Amino acid sequence: MEECIFCKIIKGEIPSEKIYEDDMVLSFKDIEPAAPVHVLIIPKKHIGSINDLTEDDSKIIAHIYLVAKQIAAKLGIDEKGYRIVTNCGEEAGQTVHHVHFHLLGGRSFAWPPG
Ligand code: AMP
Ligand code: ZN
C-alpha cells in the first residue's frame, strides 16, 4: 500500500508524534485534534476498513482495545472517561483508508454523535 499515509507513518516516511508502538500496533497524536486528548491507534498491517476485517485479524483488534486502555491510563483520561471511535465508509466520515481507532478524551462528548 505505497500511497497509504498511515502505512507511510508506520514506515517513518511521514513524521508523527508517537504515543505507543509494539510489533502489532502504532499509536500517534491526531494531526487535527477534536478533543484535548486525541490519538489514533492503528494496526501495522494494512487493513482498509472494518469491512475488510477477517477472522485472522481478531487478535489485532482485541489487542488494540487493550492498548487503548493502557494509553487512556497513561494520558490520565481513564477515570473521567473517553471514547473510542472507528469510522467506516463515506457516510461515517472515514477519510483515511487504513483502519484506525480514535481515542478521544479530556472533555465531555455528546450522544448521539453528529
Ligand atoms: P477518519 O476521518 O476517521 O478516517 O480519521 C482520519 C484521521 O486521521 C483524522 O482525524 C485526521 O486528522 C488524521 N490524520 C490524517 N493525516 C494525519 C497525519 N499525517 N498524522 C496524524 N493524523 C492524521
Ligand atoms: Zn495502510
mmCIF file of C-alpha atoms and ligand atoms in Angstrom:
data_model
loop_
_atom_site.group_PDB
_atom_site.id
_atom_site.type_symbol
_atom_site.label_atom_id
_atom_site.label_comp_id
_atom_site.label_asym_id
_atom_site.label_seq_id
_atom_site.Cartn_x
_atom_site.Cartn_y
_atom_site.Cartn_z
ATOM 1 C CA MET A 1 0.000 0.000 0.000
ATOM 2 C CA GLU A 2 2.524 2.569 -1.185
ATOM 3 C CA GLU A 3 0.114 5.516 -1.232
ATOM 4 C CA CYS A 4 -1.444 4.884 2.184
ATOM 5 C CA ILE A 5 -0.465 7.722 4.551
ATOM 6 C CA PHE A 6 -0.771 5.573 7.651
ATOM 7 C CA CYS A 7 1.488 2.895 6.125
ATOM 8 C CA LYS A 8 3.958 5.725 5.449
ATOM 9 C CA ILE A 9 3.726 6.822 9.093
ATOM 10 C CA ILE A 10 4.414 3.214 10.181
ATOM 11 C CA LYS A 11 7.492 3.139 7.907
ATOM 12 C CA GLY A 12 8.665 6.518 9.249
ATOM 13 C CA GLU A 13 8.327 8.188 5.849
ATOM 14 C CA ILE A 14 5.847 10.698 7.305
ATOM 15 C CA PRO A 15 6.578 12.067 10.790
ATOM 16 C CA SER A 16 4.183 11.528 13.675
ATOM 17 C CA GLU A 17 4.057 12.242 17.398
ATOM 18 C CA LYS A 18 4.320 8.684 18.595
ATOM 19 C CA ILE A 19 2.475 7.671 21.767
ATOM 20 C CA TYR A 20 2.970 3.896 21.730
ATOM 21 C CA GLU A 21 4.375 1.185 19.475
ATOM 22 C CA ASP A 22 4.743 -2.582 19.526
ATOM 23 C CA ASP A 23 5.007 -5.302 16.906
ATOM 24 C CA MET A 24 1.285 -5.173 16.070
ATOM 25 C CA VAL A 25 0.182 -1.567 16.503
ATOM 26 C CA LEU A 26 1.255 2.064 16.395
ATOM 27 C CA SER A 27 -0.353 4.986 18.200
ATOM 28 C CA PHE A 28 0.269 8.652 17.475
ATOM 29 C CA LYS A 29 -1.377 12.042 18.010
ATOM 30 C CA ASP A 30 -4.065 13.054 15.551
ATOM 31 C CA ILE A 31 -2.851 15.976 13.437
ATOM 32 C CA GLU A 32 -6.222 17.758 13.799
ATOM 33 C CA PRO A 33 -7.274 17.053 17.384
ATOM 34 C CA ALA A 34 -11.012 17.022 18.045
ATOM 35 C CA ALA A 35 -10.518 16.887 21.826
ATOM 36 C CA PRO A 36 -7.774 17.732 24.353
ATOM 37 C CA VAL A 37 -6.639 14.105 24.019
ATOM 38 C CA HIS A 38 -6.960 12.693 20.504
ATOM 39 C CA VAL A 39 -4.713 9.849 19.490
ATOM 40 C CA LEU A 40 -5.046 7.278 16.747
ATOM 41 C CA ILE A 41 -4.290 3.596 17.218
ATOM 42 C CA ILE A 42 -3.645 1.664 14.034
ATOM 43 C CA PRO A 43 -2.644 -1.888 13.148
ATOM 44 C CA LYS A 44 0.711 -2.193 11.418
ATOM 45 C CA LYS A 45 -0.990 -4.498 8.961
ATOM 46 C CA HIS A 46 -2.739 -2.548 6.216
ATOM 47 C CA ILE A 47 -6.488 -3.175 6.580
ATOM 48 C CA GLY A 48 -8.631 -0.749 4.583
ATOM 49 C CA SER A 49 -11.640 -0.541 6.883
ATOM 50 C CA ILE A 50 -13.745 -2.516 9.328
ATOM 51 C CA ASN A 51 -15.455 -4.002 6.256
ATOM 52 C CA ASP A 52 -12.159 -5.677 5.321
ATOM 53 C CA LEU A 53 -11.613 -7.414 8.670
ATOM 54 C CA THR A 54 -11.331 -11.194 8.710
ATOM 55 C CA GLU A 55 -11.179 -13.757 11.495
ATOM 56 C CA ASP A 56 -7.378 -13.611 11.179
ATOM 57 C CA ASP A 57 -7.475 -10.007 12.430
ATOM 58 C CA SER A 58 -9.278 -10.842 15.688
ATOM 59 C CA LYS A 59 -6.095 -10.833 17.750
ATOM 60 C CA ILE A 60 -5.023 -7.432 16.399
ATOM 61 C CA ILE A 61 -8.401 -5.834 17.109
ATOM 62 C CA ALA A 62 -8.584 -7.220 20.632
ATOM 63 C CA HIS A 63 -5.022 -6.030 21.197
ATOM 64 C CA ILE A 64 -5.923 -2.509 20.032
ATOM 65 C CA TYR A 65 -8.544 -2.228 22.783
ATOM 66 C CA LEU A 66 -6.061 -3.378 25.414
ATOM 67 C CA VAL A 67 -3.539 -0.829 24.122
ATOM 68 C CA ALA A 68 -6.259 1.869 24.149
ATOM 69 C CA LYS A 69 -6.959 1.125 27.788
ATOM 70 C CA GLN A 70 -3.271 1.473 28.660
ATOM 71 C CA ILE A 71 -2.900 4.717 26.703
ATOM 72 C CA ALA A 72 -6.021 6.157 28.349
ATOM 73 C CA ALA A 73 -4.474 5.475 31.761
ATOM 74 C CA LYS A 74 -1.092 6.868 30.688
ATOM 75 C CA LEU A 75 -2.708 10.076 29.411
ATOM 76 C CA GLY A 76 -4.873 10.421 32.527
ATOM 77 C CA ILE A 77 -8.317 10.132 30.932
ATOM 78 C CA ASP A 78 -9.226 6.667 32.191
ATOM 79 C CA GLU A 79 -11.169 7.734 35.259
ATOM 80 C CA LYS A 80 -13.246 10.573 33.820
ATOM 81 C CA GLY A 81 -13.941 8.681 30.612
ATOM 82 C CA TYR A 82 -13.093 8.557 26.959
ATOM 83 C CA ARG A 83 -14.476 7.490 23.627
ATOM 84 C CA ILE A 84 -13.072 5.049 21.063
ATOM 85 C CA VAL A 85 -14.374 5.646 17.546
ATOM 86 C CA THR A 86 -13.826 3.925 14.229
ATOM 87 C CA ASN A 87 -15.437 5.485 11.186
ATOM 88 C CA CYS A 88 -16.201 3.022 8.401
ATOM 89 C CA GLY A 89 -17.085 4.270 4.944
ATOM 90 C CA GLU A 90 -18.246 7.511 3.426
ATOM 91 C CA GLU A 91 -21.349 8.257 5.492
ATOM 92 C CA ALA A 92 -19.452 7.685 8.722
ATOM 93 C CA GLY A 93 -16.756 10.119 7.561
ATOM 94 C CA GLN A 94 -13.821 7.760 7.032
ATOM 95 C CA THR A 95 -11.121 9.762 5.252
ATOM 96 C CA VAL A 96 -8.071 7.512 5.674
ATOM 97 C CA HIS A 97 -8.477 4.015 4.296
ATOM 98 C CA HIS A 98 -6.275 2.196 6.780
ATOM 99 C CA VAL A 99 -8.379 1.081 9.710
ATOM 100 C CA HIS A 100 -7.820 3.261 12.786
ATOM 101 C CA PHE A 101 -9.280 3.789 16.226
ATOM 102 C CA HIS A 102 -9.690 7.346 17.509
ATOM 103 C CA LEU A 103 -9.098 7.580 21.265
ATOM 104 C CA LEU A 104 -10.715 10.807 22.443
ATOM 105 C CA GLY A 105 -10.830 12.318 25.905
ATOM 106 C CA GLY A 106 -10.321 15.359 28.085
ATOM 107 C CA ARG A 107 -13.814 16.778 27.600
ATOM 108 C CA SER A 108 -17.462 15.695 27.608
ATOM 109 C CA PHE A 109 -18.917 14.186 24.439
ATOM 110 C CA ALA A 110 -22.448 14.425 23.148
ATOM 111 C CA TRP A 111 -24.587 11.415 22.318
ATOM 112 C CA PRO A 112 -25.813 10.662 19.728
ATOM 113 C CA PRO A 113 -22.771 11.809 17.719
ATOM 114 C CA GLY A 114 -23.309 14.396 14.992
HETATM 115 P P1 AMP B 1 -11.176 9.367 9.735
HETATM 116 O O1 AMP B 1 -11.759 10.667 9.233
HETATM 117 O O2 AMP B 1 -11.996 8.658 10.741
HETATM 118 O O3 AMP B 1 -10.737 8.500 8.577
HETATM 119 O O4 AMP B 1 -9.886 9.802 10.538
HETATM 120 C C1 AMP B 1 -8.678 10.130 9.936
HETATM 121 C C2 AMP B 1 -7.893 10.938 10.945
HETATM 122 O O5 AMP B 1 -6.541 10.947 10.561
HETATM 123 C C3 AMP B 1 -8.350 12.401 11.050
HETATM 124 O O6 AMP B 1 -8.753 12.686 12.381
HETATM 125 C C4 AMP B 1 -7.099 13.181 10.641
HETATM 126 O O7 AMP B 1 -6.931 14.371 11.364
HETATM 127 C C5 AMP B 1 -5.987 12.183 10.929
HETATM 128 N N1 AMP B 1 -4.779 12.347 10.141
HETATM 129 C C6 AMP B 1 -4.676 12.477 8.798
HETATM 130 N N2 AMP B 1 -3.385 12.591 8.445
HETATM 131 C C7 AMP B 1 -2.657 12.524 9.578
HETATM 132 C C8 AMP B 1 -1.268 12.582 9.870
HETATM 133 N N3 AMP B 1 -0.345 12.740 8.913
HETATM 134 N N4 AMP B 1 -0.877 12.498 11.158
HETATM 135 C C9 AMP B 1 -1.793 12.356 12.143
HETATM 136 N N5 AMP B 1 -3.117 12.272 11.941
HETATM 137 C C10 AMP B 1 -3.550 12.370 10.670
HETATM 138 ZN ZN ZN B 2 -2.051 1.466 5.124
#
